[in-house]
PDB file of C-alpha atoms in Angstrom:
ATOM      1  CA  MET I   1     -81.057  19.065-105.839  1.00 56.00           C
ATOM      2  CA  GLU I   2     -78.958  20.640-108.610  1.00 70.00           C
ATOM      3  CA  TRP I   3     -76.336  22.492-108.175  1.00 76.00           C
ATOM      4  CA  THR I   4     -77.260  25.960-110.019  1.00 85.00           C
ATOM      5  CA  HIS I   5     -75.377  29.107-110.471  1.00 86.00           C
ATOM      6  CA  GLU I   6     -77.529  31.104-107.840  1.00 89.00           C
ATOM      7  CA  ARG I   7     -77.260  28.003-105.505  1.00 87.00           C
ATOM      8  CA  TYR I   8     -73.709  28.294-105.244  1.00 88.00           C
ATOM      9  CA  LEU I   9     -73.765  31.956-104.883  1.00 90.00           C
ATOM     10  CA  ASP I  10     -76.401  31.679-101.962  1.00 90.00           C
ATOM     11  CA  THR I  11     -74.451  28.900-100.397  1.00 90.00           C
ATOM     12  CA  ILE I  12     -71.140  30.818-100.932  1.00 91.00           C
ATOM     13  CA  GLU I  13     -72.558  34.119 -99.141  1.00 92.00           C
ATOM     14  CA  ALA I  14     -74.080  32.035 -96.106  1.00 90.00           C
ATOM     15  CA  GLU I  15     -70.650  30.127 -95.453  1.00 89.00           C
ATOM     16  CA  MET I  16     -68.581  33.425 -95.745  1.00 92.00           C
ATOM     17  CA  ALA I  17     -71.208  35.161 -93.140  1.00 92.00           C
ATOM     18  CA  LEU I  18     -70.809  32.074 -90.926  1.00 90.00           C
ATOM     19  CA  MET I  19     -66.970  32.494 -91.286  1.00 92.00           C
ATOM     20  CA  ALA I  20     -66.920  36.333 -90.961  1.00 93.00           C
ATOM     21  CA  ALA I  21     -69.037  35.494 -87.678  1.00 91.00           C
ATOM     22  CA  ALA I  22     -66.631  32.749 -86.345  1.00 90.00           C
ATOM     23  CA  ALA I  23     -63.377  35.080 -86.844  1.00 93.00           C
ATOM     24  CA  THR I  24     -65.247  37.576 -84.730  1.00 93.00           C
ATOM     25  CA  ARG I  25     -65.503  35.489 -81.821  1.00 90.00           C
ATOM     26  CA  SER I  26     -62.329  33.738 -81.971  1.00 91.00           C
ATOM     27  CA  ASP I  27     -58.858  35.032 -80.246  1.00 93.00           C
ATOM     28  CA  PRO I  28     -56.762  35.823 -83.201  1.00 94.00           C
ATOM     29  CA  ALA I  29     -53.673  33.783 -81.217  1.00 93.00           C
ATOM     30  CA  ALA I  30     -55.720  30.641 -80.848  1.00 92.00           C
ATOM     31  CA  ARG I  31     -54.429  27.610 -82.622  1.00 87.00           C
ATOM     32  CA  ILE I  32     -56.511  25.775 -85.067  1.00 85.00           C
ATOM     33  CA  PRO I  33     -57.190  22.012 -83.977  1.00 77.00           C
ATOM     34  CA  SER I  34     -57.332  20.798 -87.537  1.00 73.00           C
ATOM     35  CA  CYS I  35     -54.696  23.195 -88.859  1.00 74.00           C
ATOM     36  CA  PRO I  36     -52.309  22.996 -85.721  1.00 71.00           C
ATOM     37  CA  GLU I  37     -49.617  24.963 -87.626  1.00 76.00           C
ATOM     38  CA  TRP I  38     -51.673  27.933 -87.658  1.00 85.00           C
ATOM     39  CA  SER I  39     -53.407  30.477 -85.644  1.00 91.00           C
ATOM     40  CA  VAL I  40     -56.939  32.321 -86.218  1.00 93.00           C
ATOM     41  CA  ALA I  41     -55.473  35.149 -87.384  1.00 94.00           C
ATOM     42  CA  GLU I  42     -53.212  33.245 -90.028  1.00 93.00           C
ATOM     43  CA  LEU I  43     -56.092  30.969 -91.202  1.00 92.00           C
ATOM     44  CA  VAL I  44     -58.309  34.325 -91.436  1.00 94.00           C
ATOM     45  CA  VAL I  45     -55.603  36.111 -93.490  1.00 94.00           C
ATOM     46  CA  HIS I  46     -55.050  32.884 -95.908  1.00 92.00           C
ATOM     47  CA  THR I  47     -58.549  32.827 -96.534  1.00 94.00           C
ATOM     48  CA  GLY I  48     -59.194  36.465 -96.966  1.00 94.00           C
ATOM     49  CA  HIS I  49     -55.936  36.625 -99.495  1.00 94.00           C
ATOM     50  CA  PHE I  50     -57.391  33.698-101.204  1.00 94.00           C
ATOM     51  CA  LEU I  51     -61.052  35.379-101.836  1.00 95.00           C
ATOM     52  CA  ARG I  52     -59.142  38.593-102.959  1.00 95.00           C
ATOM     53  CA  TRP I  53     -56.838  36.689-105.697  1.00 94.00           C
ATOM     54  CA  VAL I  54     -60.158  35.150-107.144  1.00 94.00           C
ATOM     55  CA  THR I  55     -61.799  38.537-107.135  1.00 95.00           C
ATOM     56  CA  HIS I  56     -58.746  39.860-109.179  1.00 94.00           C
ATOM     57  CA  VAL I  57     -58.542  36.968-111.173  1.00 93.00           C
ATOM     58  CA  LEU I  58     -62.318  37.248-112.487  1.00 95.00           C
ATOM     59  CA  ALA I  59     -62.130  40.895-112.695  1.00 94.00           C
ATOM     60  CA  THR I  60     -59.096  41.355-114.640  1.00 94.00           C
ATOM     61  CA  ARG I  61     -60.326  37.839-116.979  1.00 93.00           C
ATOM     62  CA  THR I  62     -56.717  36.728-116.838  1.00 92.00           C
ATOM     63  CA  ARG I  63     -55.613  33.785-118.882  1.00 91.00           C
ATOM     64  CA  GLU I  64     -52.438  33.171-116.823  1.00 89.00           C
ATOM     65  CA  ARG I  65     -51.726  32.665-113.316  1.00 87.00           C
ATOM     66  CA  VAL I  66     -51.132  36.101-111.548  1.00 87.00           C
ATOM     67  CA  ALA I  67     -50.007  37.178-108.011  1.00 86.00           C
ATOM     68  CA  LEU I  68     -51.968  38.997-106.174  1.00 85.00           C
ATOM     69  CA  PRO I  69     -51.315  42.752-106.423  1.00 87.00           C
ATOM     70  CA  ALA I  70     -49.099  44.135-103.376  1.00 87.00           C
ATOM     71  CA  GLU I  71     -52.285  46.819-102.498  1.00 86.00           C
ATOM     72  CA  LEU I  72     -54.516  43.775-101.874  1.00 85.00           C
ATOM     73  CA  LEU I  73     -52.078  41.947 -99.465  1.00 89.00           C
ATOM     74  CA  GLU I  74     -52.085  44.799 -96.934  1.00 90.00           C
ATOM     75  CA  LEU I  75     -53.407  43.902 -93.460  1.00 92.00           C
ATOM     76  CA  PRO I  76     -54.733  45.985 -90.438  1.00 93.00           C
ATOM     77  CA  GLY I  77     -52.408  46.594 -87.931  1.00 93.00           C
ATOM     78  CA  ASP I  78     -53.949  44.784 -85.268  1.00 94.00           C
ATOM     79  CA  PRO I  79     -54.942  41.264 -85.501  1.00 93.00           C
ATOM     80  CA  ARG I  80     -58.226  41.863 -83.994  1.00 94.00           C
ATOM     81  CA  ASP I  81     -59.245  43.833 -86.896  1.00 95.00           C
ATOM     82  CA  TYR I  82     -58.689  40.790 -89.127  1.00 95.00           C
ATOM     83  CA  ALA I  83     -62.175  39.511 -89.028  1.00 94.00           C
ATOM     84  CA  GLY I  84     -63.639  42.901 -90.675  1.00 95.00           C
ATOM     85  CA  TRP I  85     -61.022  42.721 -92.788  1.00 96.00           C
ATOM     86  CA  PHE I  86     -62.052  39.362 -94.111  1.00 96.00           C
ATOM     87  CA  ALA I  87     -65.446  40.174 -94.409  1.00 95.00           C
ATOM     88  CA  ALA I  88     -64.757  43.076 -96.549  1.00 95.00           C
ATOM     89  CA  SER I  89     -62.734  40.410 -98.515  1.00 95.00           C
ATOM     90  CA  ALA I  90     -65.789  38.264 -98.688  1.00 94.00           C
ATOM     91  CA  ALA I  91     -68.186  41.281 -99.999  1.00 94.00           C
ATOM     92  CA  GLY I  92     -65.610  42.175-102.511  1.00 94.00           C
ATOM     93  CA  VAL I  93     -65.851  38.845-104.158  1.00 94.00           C
ATOM     94  CA  LEU I  94     -69.264  38.169-104.095  1.00 93.00           C
ATOM     95  CA  PRO I  95     -70.290  40.669-106.830  1.00 94.00           C
ATOM     96  CA  VAL I  96     -67.624  39.597-109.178  1.00 95.00           C
ATOM     97  CA  LEU I  97     -68.793  35.854-108.650  1.00 94.00           C
ATOM     98  CA  ARG I  98     -72.636  37.094-109.475  1.00 93.00           C
ATOM     99  CA  ARG I  99     -71.644  39.210-112.530  1.00 92.00           C
ATOM    100  CA  ALA I 100     -69.080  36.709-114.223  1.00 92.00           C
ATOM    101  CA  ASP I 101     -70.776  34.510-117.037  1.00 91.00           C
ATOM    102  CA  PRO I 102     -69.676  31.056-115.954  1.00 89.00           C
ATOM    103  CA  ASP I 103     -68.428  30.171-119.475  1.00 91.00           C
ATOM    104  CA  THR I 104     -66.153  33.244-119.762  1.00 93.00           C
ATOM    105  CA  PRO I 105     -62.549  31.933-120.323  1.00 94.00           C
ATOM    106  CA  VAL I 106     -60.349  32.624-117.320  1.00 93.00           C
ATOM    107  CA  TRP I 107     -57.098  30.845-115.713  1.00 91.00           C
ATOM    108  CA  THR I 108     -57.889  27.851-113.833  1.00 87.00           C
ATOM    109  CA  TRP I 109     -55.876  24.976-112.411  1.00 80.00           C
ATOM    110  CA  GLY I 110     -58.869  22.827-113.321  1.00 71.00           C
ATOM    111  CA  ALA I 111     -59.289  21.016-116.898  1.00 69.00           C
ATOM    112  CA  ARG I 112     -61.987  23.547-117.992  1.00 77.00           C
ATOM    113  CA  PRO I 113     -60.568  27.003-117.751  1.00 88.00           C
ATOM    114  CA  ARG I 114     -63.766  28.800-117.234  1.00 90.00           C
ATOM    115  CA  ALA I 115     -65.086  31.195-114.771  1.00 91.00           C
ATOM    116  CA  GLU I 116     -67.637  28.559-113.697  1.00 89.00           C
ATOM    117  CA  PHE I 117     -64.731  26.919-111.678  1.00 88.00           C
ATOM    118  CA  TRP I 118     -64.191  29.205-109.485  1.00 92.00           C
ATOM    119  CA  LEU I 119     -67.908  29.168-107.778  1.00 89.00           C
ATOM    120  CA  ARG I 120     -66.985  25.629-106.786  1.00 85.00           C
ATOM    121  CA  ARG I 121     -63.513  26.352-105.643  1.00 88.00           C
ATOM    122  CA  VAL I 122     -64.505  29.336-103.167  1.00 92.00           C
ATOM    123  CA  LEU I 123     -67.312  27.466-101.890  1.00 89.00           C
ATOM    124  CA  HIS I 124     -65.093  24.674-101.023  1.00 85.00           C
ATOM    125  CA  GLU I 125     -62.027  27.258 -99.374  1.00 89.00           C
ATOM    126  CA  ILE I 126     -64.671  28.787 -97.372  1.00 90.00           C
ATOM    127  CA  THR I 127     -66.602  25.629 -96.262  1.00 85.00           C
ATOM    128  CA  VAL I 128     -63.544  23.766 -95.329  1.00 84.00           C
ATOM    129  CA  HIS I 129     -61.964  26.837 -93.412  1.00 88.00           C
ATOM    130  CA  ARG I 130     -65.034  27.734 -91.861  1.00 88.00           C
ATOM    131  CA  ASN I 131     -65.231  24.096 -90.226  1.00 82.00           C
ATOM    132  CA  ASP I 132     -61.657  24.746 -89.377  1.00 84.00           C
ATOM    133  CA  LEU I 133     -62.442  27.787 -87.337  1.00 87.00           C
ATOM    134  CA  GLU I 134     -65.092  26.511 -85.642  1.00 81.00           C
ATOM    135  CA  THR I 135     -63.231  23.973 -84.209  1.00 78.00           C
ATOM    136  CA  VAL I 136     -61.695  26.459 -82.139  1.00 82.00           C
ATOM    137  CA  GLU I 137     -65.025  27.120 -80.547  1.00 68.00           C
ATOM    138  CA  GLY I 138     -65.655  23.396 -80.273  1.00 57.00           C
ATOM    139  CA  SER I 139     -69.088  23.715 -82.207  1.00 49.00           C
ATOM    140  CA  ARG I 140     -67.520  21.099 -84.868  1.00 47.00           C
ATOM    141  CA  GLN I 141     -65.739  18.035 -83.788  1.00 40.00           C
ATOM    142  CA  PHE I 142     -62.606  17.473 -85.461  1.00 39.00           C
ATOM    143  CA  LEU I 143     -62.007  13.388 -86.066  1.00 37.00           C
ATOM    144  CA  SER I 144     -59.556  12.886 -83.592  1.00 35.00           C
ATOM    145  CA  CYS I 145     -58.134   9.216 -84.421  1.00 31.00           C
ATOM    146  CA  ARG I 146     -56.894   7.866 -81.085  1.00 31.00           C
ATOM    147  CA  PRO I 147     -59.047   4.822 -80.289  1.00 31.00           C
ATOM    148  CA  GLU I 148     -59.386   2.737 -77.297  1.00 30.00           C
ATOM    149  CA  ARG I 149     -60.203  -0.322 -79.328  1.00 26.00           C
ATOM    150  CA  LEU I 150     -60.338  -1.344 -82.853  1.00 28.00           C
ATOM    151  CA  ARG I 151     -62.875  -3.551 -84.336  1.00 31.00           C
ATOM    152  CA  PRO I 152     -61.534  -5.945 -87.229  1.00 30.00           C
ATOM    153  CA  ALA I 153     -61.602  -4.292 -90.767  1.00 33.00           C
ATOM    154  CA  ARG I 154     -61.810  -5.673 -93.832  1.00 32.00           C
ATOM    155  CA  LEU I 155     -59.452  -4.232 -95.704  1.00 36.00           C
ATOM    156  CA  ALA I 156     -56.155  -5.691 -96.020  1.00 33.00           C
ATOM    157  CA  LEU I 157     -53.016  -3.672 -95.461  1.00 34.00           C
ATOM    158  CA  SER I 158     -50.872  -2.564 -98.439  1.00 45.00           C
ATOM    159  CA  LYS I 159     -47.742  -0.965 -99.255  1.00 44.00           C
ATOM    160  CA  ASP I 160     -49.557   2.685 -99.243  1.00 56.00           C
ATOM    161  CA  LEU I 161     -50.410   2.119 -95.498  1.00 63.00           C
ATOM    162  CA  ASP I 162     -46.856   0.802 -94.904  1.00 66.00           C
ATOM    163  CA  PHE I 163     -45.577   4.000 -96.312  1.00 68.00           C
ATOM    164  CA  TYR I 164     -47.675   6.005 -94.485  1.00 71.00           C
ATOM    165  CA  ALA I 165     -47.038   4.597 -91.090  1.00 75.00           C
ATOM    166  CA  GLU I 166     -43.209   4.796 -91.687  1.00 76.00           C
ATOM    167  CA  SER I 167     -43.630   8.432 -93.091  1.00 75.00           C
ATOM    168  CA  ASN I 168     -45.758   9.434 -89.977  1.00 79.00           C
ATOM    169  CA  LYS I 169     -42.841   7.742 -87.570  1.00 81.00           C
ATOM    170  CA  ARG I 170     -40.207   9.952 -89.392  1.00 80.00           C
ATOM    171  CA  LEU I 171     -42.465  13.009 -89.133  1.00 78.00           C
ATOM    172  CA  ARG I 172     -43.308  12.858 -85.456  1.00 80.00           C
ATOM    173  CA  LYS I 173     -39.321  12.153 -84.770  1.00 82.00           C
ATOM    174  CA  ALA I 174     -38.300  14.965 -86.534  1.00 80.00           C
ATOM    175  CA  TYR I 175     -41.317  17.348 -84.670  1.00 76.00           C
ATOM    176  CA  ALA I 176     -40.092  16.012 -81.200  1.00 80.00           C
ATOM    177  CA  GLU I 177     -36.450  16.595 -82.008  1.00 81.00           C
ATOM    178  CA  SER I 178     -37.734  20.515 -83.023  1.00 77.00           C
ATOM    179  CA  GLY I 179     -38.471  21.224 -79.537  1.00 78.00           C
ATOM    180  CA  TYR I 180     -42.098  22.259 -80.160  1.00 72.00           C
ATOM    181  CA  PRO I 181     -44.118  21.984 -77.158  1.00 73.00           C
ATOM    182  CA  GLU I 182     -47.216  21.204 -78.846  1.00 71.00           C
ATOM    183  CA  THR I 183     -48.046  17.503 -79.017  1.00 74.00           C
ATOM    184  CA  SER I 184     -47.546  16.078 -82.504  1.00 75.00           C
ATOM    185  CA  LYS I 185     -50.730  15.652 -84.849  1.00 76.00           C
ATOM    186  CA  ILE I 186     -50.671  14.256 -88.555  1.00 79.00           C
ATOM    187  CA  VAL I 187     -53.521  14.661 -90.725  1.00 79.00           C
ATOM    188  CA  ILE I 188     -53.826  12.813 -94.085  1.00 79.00           C
ATOM    189  CA  SER I 189     -55.978  14.021 -96.869  1.00 79.00           C
ATOM    190  CA  LEU I 190     -57.276  11.546 -99.564  1.00 82.00           C
ATOM    191  CA  PRO I 191     -60.024  11.163-102.184  1.00 85.00           C
ATOM    192  CA  VAL I 192     -63.192   9.702-100.592  1.00 89.00           C
ATOM    193  CA  PHE I 193     -66.316   8.376-102.803  1.00 90.00           C
ATOM    194  CA  VAL I 194     -69.148   6.687-100.972  1.00 93.00           C
ATOM    195  CA  ALA I 195     -71.856   4.671-102.652  1.00 93.00           C
ATOM    196  CA  GLU I 196     -74.538   2.656-101.885  1.00 93.00           C
ATOM    197  CA  THR I 197     -72.949  -0.347-103.159  1.00 92.00           C
ATOM    198  CA  ASP I 198     -69.123  -1.551-103.572  1.00 89.00           C
ATOM    199  CA  ALA I 199     -69.781  -1.757-107.150  1.00 89.00           C
ATOM    200  CA  GLU I 200     -71.305   1.405-107.745  1.00 90.00           C
ATOM    201  CA  ALA I 201     -68.712   3.285-105.906  1.00 89.00           C
ATOM    202  CA  PHE I 202     -65.685   1.442-107.696  1.00 88.00           C
ATOM    203  CA  ARG I 203     -67.428   1.847-111.359  1.00 88.00           C
ATOM    204  CA  VAL I 204     -68.407   5.787-110.829  1.00 87.00           C
ATOM    205  CA  GLY I 205     -65.412   6.486-108.429  1.00 85.00           C
ATOM    206  CA  ASP I 206     -62.664   5.014-110.313  1.00 85.00           C
ATOM    207  CA  ALA I 207     -63.480   6.604-113.715  1.00 85.00           C
ATOM    208  CA  LEU I 208     -63.589  10.147-111.422  1.00 83.00           C
ATOM    209  CA  PHE I 209     -60.225   9.411-109.845  1.00 81.00           C
ATOM    210  CA  ASP I 210     -58.700   8.723-113.117  1.00 80.00           C
ATOM    211  CA  LYS I 211     -59.883  12.227-114.433  1.00 77.00           C
ATOM    212  CA  HIS I 212     -58.490  13.695-111.544  1.00 73.00           C
ATOM    213  CA  LEU I 213     -54.855  11.740-111.934  1.00 72.00           C
ATOM    214  CA  ASP I 214     -55.157  13.197-115.683  1.00 71.00           C
ATOM    215  CA  ILE I 215     -55.473  16.675-114.430  1.00 67.00           C
ATOM    216  CA  TRP I 216     -52.698  16.367-111.888  1.00 64.00           C
ATOM    217  CA  VAL I 217     -50.438  14.969-114.426  1.00 64.00           C
ATOM    218  CA  ALA I 218     -51.324  17.540-117.335  1.00 61.00           C
ATOM    219  CA  ALA I 219     -50.340  20.506-114.879  1.00 54.00           C
ATOM    220  CA  GLU I 220     -46.723  21.628-115.771  1.00 50.00           C
ATOM    221  CA  SER I 221     -45.729  22.053-112.312  1.00 49.00           C
ATOM    222  CA  TRP I 222     -46.070  18.179-111.452  1.00 50.00           C
ATOM    223  CA  SER I 223     -44.233  16.909-114.678  1.00 53.00           C
ATOM    224  CA  GLY I 224     -40.383  17.201-114.433  1.00 52.00           C
ATOM    225  CA  HIS I 225     -40.734  18.762-111.202  1.00 48.00           C
ATOM    226  CA  ARG I 226     -37.641  18.686-108.984  1.00 52.00           C
ATOM    227  CA  SER I 227     -37.012  19.899-105.306  1.00 49.00           C
ATOM    228  CA  ALA I 228     -34.715  20.032-102.947  1.00 54.00           C
ATOM    229  CA  ASP I 229     -37.148  20.884-100.323  1.00 50.00           C
ATOM    230  CA  TYR I 230     -39.473  18.227-101.152  1.00 49.00           C
ATOM    231  CA  PRO I 231     -37.754  15.262-103.118  1.00 54.00           C
ATOM    232  CA  THR I 232     -40.552  13.131-102.661  1.00 54.00           C
ATOM    233  CA  HIS I 233     -42.709  15.421-105.273  1.00 53.00           C
ATOM    234  CA  THR I 234     -39.548  14.997-107.871  1.00 58.00           C
ATOM    235  CA  ASP I 235     -41.576  14.049-111.361  1.00 60.00           C
ATOM    236  CA  MET I 236     -44.766  13.790-109.529  1.00 60.00           C
ATOM    237  CA  GLY I 237     -46.268  13.349-113.013  1.00 61.00           C
ATOM    238  CA  SER I 238     -44.526  10.368-113.825  1.00 65.00           C
ATOM    239  CA  MET I 239     -45.328   8.894-110.192  1.00 63.00           C
ATOM    240  CA  LEU I 240     -48.581   9.617-110.336  1.00 63.00           C
ATOM    241  CA  ARG I 241     -49.478   7.827-113.606  1.00 65.00           C
ATOM    242  CA  SER I 242     -47.150   4.864-112.974  1.00 71.00           C
ATOM    243  CA  ARG I 243     -50.835   3.209-111.531  1.00 70.00           C
ATOM    244  CA  THR I 244     -54.208   3.564-112.625  1.00 77.00           C
ATOM    245  CA  ALA I 245     -56.560   4.792-110.501  1.00 76.00           C
ATOM    246  CA  THR I 246     -58.184   1.273-109.682  1.00 79.00           C
ATOM    247  CA  GLN I 247     -54.824   0.462-108.348  1.00 77.00           C
ATOM    248  CA  ARG I 248     -54.207   3.539-106.302  1.00 74.00           C
ATOM    249  CA  ARG I 249     -57.565   2.805-104.756  1.00 75.00           C
ATOM    250  CA  GLU I 250     -57.199  -0.930-104.297  1.00 73.00           C
ATOM    251  CA  SER I 251     -53.893  -0.179-102.442  1.00 69.00           C
ATOM    252  CA  GLY I 252     -55.130   2.439-100.034  1.00 69.00           C
ATOM    253  CA  SER I 253     -54.520   6.052-101.823  1.00 76.00           C
ATOM    254  CA  GLY I 254     -58.376   6.530-102.044  1.00 82.00           C
ATOM    255  CA  LEU I 255     -61.277   5.654 -99.878  1.00 87.00           C
ATOM    256  CA  PHE I 256     -64.141   4.418-101.943  1.00 90.00           C
ATOM    257  CA  GLY I 257     -66.751   1.859-101.006  1.00 90.00           C
ATOM    258  CA  SER I 258     -70.089   1.571 -99.541  1.00 92.00           C
ATOM    259  CA  PRO I 259     -70.530   2.962 -96.003  1.00 92.00           C
ATOM    260  CA  GLU I 260     -69.337  -0.335 -94.392  1.00 90.00           C
ATOM    261  CA  ARG I 261     -66.227  -0.544 -96.214  1.00 89.00           C
ATOM    262  CA  VAL I 262     -64.996   3.239 -95.901  1.00 90.00           C
ATOM    263  CA  ALA I 263     -65.547   3.004 -92.432  1.00 89.00           C
ATOM    264  CA  ASP I 264     -63.539  -0.293 -92.214  1.00 86.00           C
ATOM    265  CA  GLN I 265     -60.686   1.387 -94.444  1.00 83.00           C
ATOM    266  CA  ILE I 266     -60.753   4.440 -91.962  1.00 86.00           C
ATOM    267  CA  ARG I 267     -59.868   2.170 -89.437  1.00 83.00           C
ATOM    268  CA  VAL I 268     -57.324   0.018 -90.757  1.00 80.00           C
ATOM    269  CA  LEU I 269     -55.479   3.495 -92.049  1.00 79.00           C
ATOM    270  CA  GLN I 270     -55.729   4.828 -88.224  1.00 79.00           C
ATOM    271  CA  GLU I 271     -54.370   1.629 -86.768  1.00 76.00           C
ATOM    272  CA  ALA I 272     -51.832   1.024 -89.690  1.00 73.00           C
ATOM    273  CA  SER I 273     -50.586   4.520 -89.812  1.00 75.00           C
ATOM    274  CA  ALA I 274     -51.331   6.179 -86.204  1.00 76.00           C
ATOM    275  CA  VAL I 275     -52.820   9.035 -88.187  1.00 79.00           C
ATOM    276  CA  ASP I 276     -54.682  11.784 -85.929  1.00 80.00           C
ATOM    277  CA  GLY I 277     -57.132  13.033 -88.532  1.00 80.00           C
ATOM    278  CA  LEU I 278     -58.530  12.806 -92.056  1.00 81.00           C
ATOM    279  CA  ILE I 279     -59.581  15.178 -94.598  1.00 81.00           C
ATOM    280  CA  GLY I 280     -61.739  13.506 -96.987  1.00 82.00           C
ATOM    281  CA  GLN I 281     -61.177  14.969-100.432  1.00 81.00           C
ATOM    282  CA  VAL I 282     -64.967  14.531-101.567  1.00 79.00           C
ATOM    283  CA  ASP I 283     -64.854  17.150-104.551  1.00 72.00           C
ATOM    284  CA  PHE I 284     -61.772  15.920-106.412  1.00 68.00           C
ATOM    285  CA  ASP I 285     -61.266  17.029-109.652  1.00 63.00           C
ATOM    286  CA  GLY I 286     -64.071  15.279-112.277  1.00 65.00           C
ATOM    287  CA  VAL I 287     -66.897  14.998-109.362  1.00 71.00           C
ATOM    288  CA  SER I 288     -69.758  16.898-110.092  1.00 75.00           C
ATOM    289  CA  GLY I 289     -71.598  19.106-107.472  1.00 74.00           C
ATOM    290  CA  VAL I 290     -74.555  16.561-107.440  1.00 81.00           C
ATOM    291  CA  VAL I 291     -72.548  13.581-107.343  1.00 83.00           C
ATOM    292  CA  ALA I 292     -70.120  14.956-104.453  1.00 83.00           C
ATOM    293  CA  GLU I 293     -73.183  16.008-102.485  1.00 85.00           C
ATOM    294  CA  ARG I 294     -74.620  12.543-102.454  1.00 88.00           C
ATOM    295  CA  SER I 295     -71.135  10.872-101.492  1.00 91.00           C
ATOM    296  CA  LEU I 296     -70.640  13.809 -98.605  1.00 88.00           C
ATOM    297  CA  ARG I 297     -74.350  12.967 -97.100  1.00 88.00           C
ATOM    298  CA  LEU I 298     -73.719   9.197 -97.136  1.00 92.00           C
ATOM    299  CA  PHE I 299     -70.450   9.938 -95.322  1.00 90.00           C
ATOM    300  CA  ILE I 300     -71.937  12.215 -92.729  1.00 88.00           C
ATOM    301  CA  ASP I 301     -75.379   9.932 -92.100  1.00 89.00           C
ATOM    302  CA  LYS I 302     -73.485   6.381 -92.265  1.00 90.00           C
ATOM    303  CA  VAL I 303     -69.862   6.530 -92.209  1.00 90.00           C
ATOM    304  CA  ILE I 304     -69.415   9.178 -89.181  1.00 87.00           C
ATOM    305  CA  PRO I 305     -71.786   7.176 -86.799  1.00 87.00           C
ATOM    306  CA  ALA I 306     -69.931   3.908 -87.761  1.00 86.00           C
ATOM    307  CA  ILE I 307     -66.499   5.302 -86.750  1.00 84.00           C
ATOM    308  CA  GLY I 308     -68.045   7.400 -83.514  1.00 75.00           C
ATOM    309  CA  ASP I 309     -65.426   5.079 -81.097  1.00 71.00           C
ATOM    310  CA  LEU I 310     -62.349   6.313 -82.831  1.00 66.00           C
TER     311      LEU I 310
END
């Protein structure tokens, strides 16, 4: 089914209603299993501010990145009222999205600075965080990778997987030394593209991944960047372009392939790095709604059942 303007809007409206309902039912102080650093209240505030920011960007038709005005940052005094505040934020963005011509020039961080970008981005944000909220209730199963046994996987370990393993050891050590009482959880986020065959996934997925890397490298904030807080992000643009999309996919920086291959890759990733969860980037830049939906359907129908013992 084609992702028309109206289909995006109807799906966004439905997802926002589900998220508002989940926020209303949840304890504001409860932790989010899939985002353990955040409480329900913090997640709701983050998402509500995002919706207000999008409303402001589209309403003003700004061509430059702008901050959210101070008056739109204001929150109710009681966190128990955040769910109603979020519902108001959702109600505010919907009519603006409906009125915006998809071809209207407006600031985005994507390759095509048009209003249509925000339809897909809002749907992505709401769907992800609605699922986050539902993990609090247990109505969504967070993919926790703590297997009792692992079946043989077909993907050879690579330098990227070794890097993940060493990084995770350092992160867990730093977390333990910080004195937090909760058990640490590490979640990795990688592009995921599933097709019926490996050949199709590599042919289509690598081209899309190349476009994704082009967009990231083109962003000024990733070119010549220096950071004392995040030294590994220094000159990230050059690092991202040091290898092709195919090379990155082959080394473990993307999970592409048939359902069987992707399931095997997830197993090897967990075994090599002891990661606790996976966030699959199914709609990375360049992937159309139709292609992303087809890939996601294969992931849901065939990959998840194949890794059910993880």
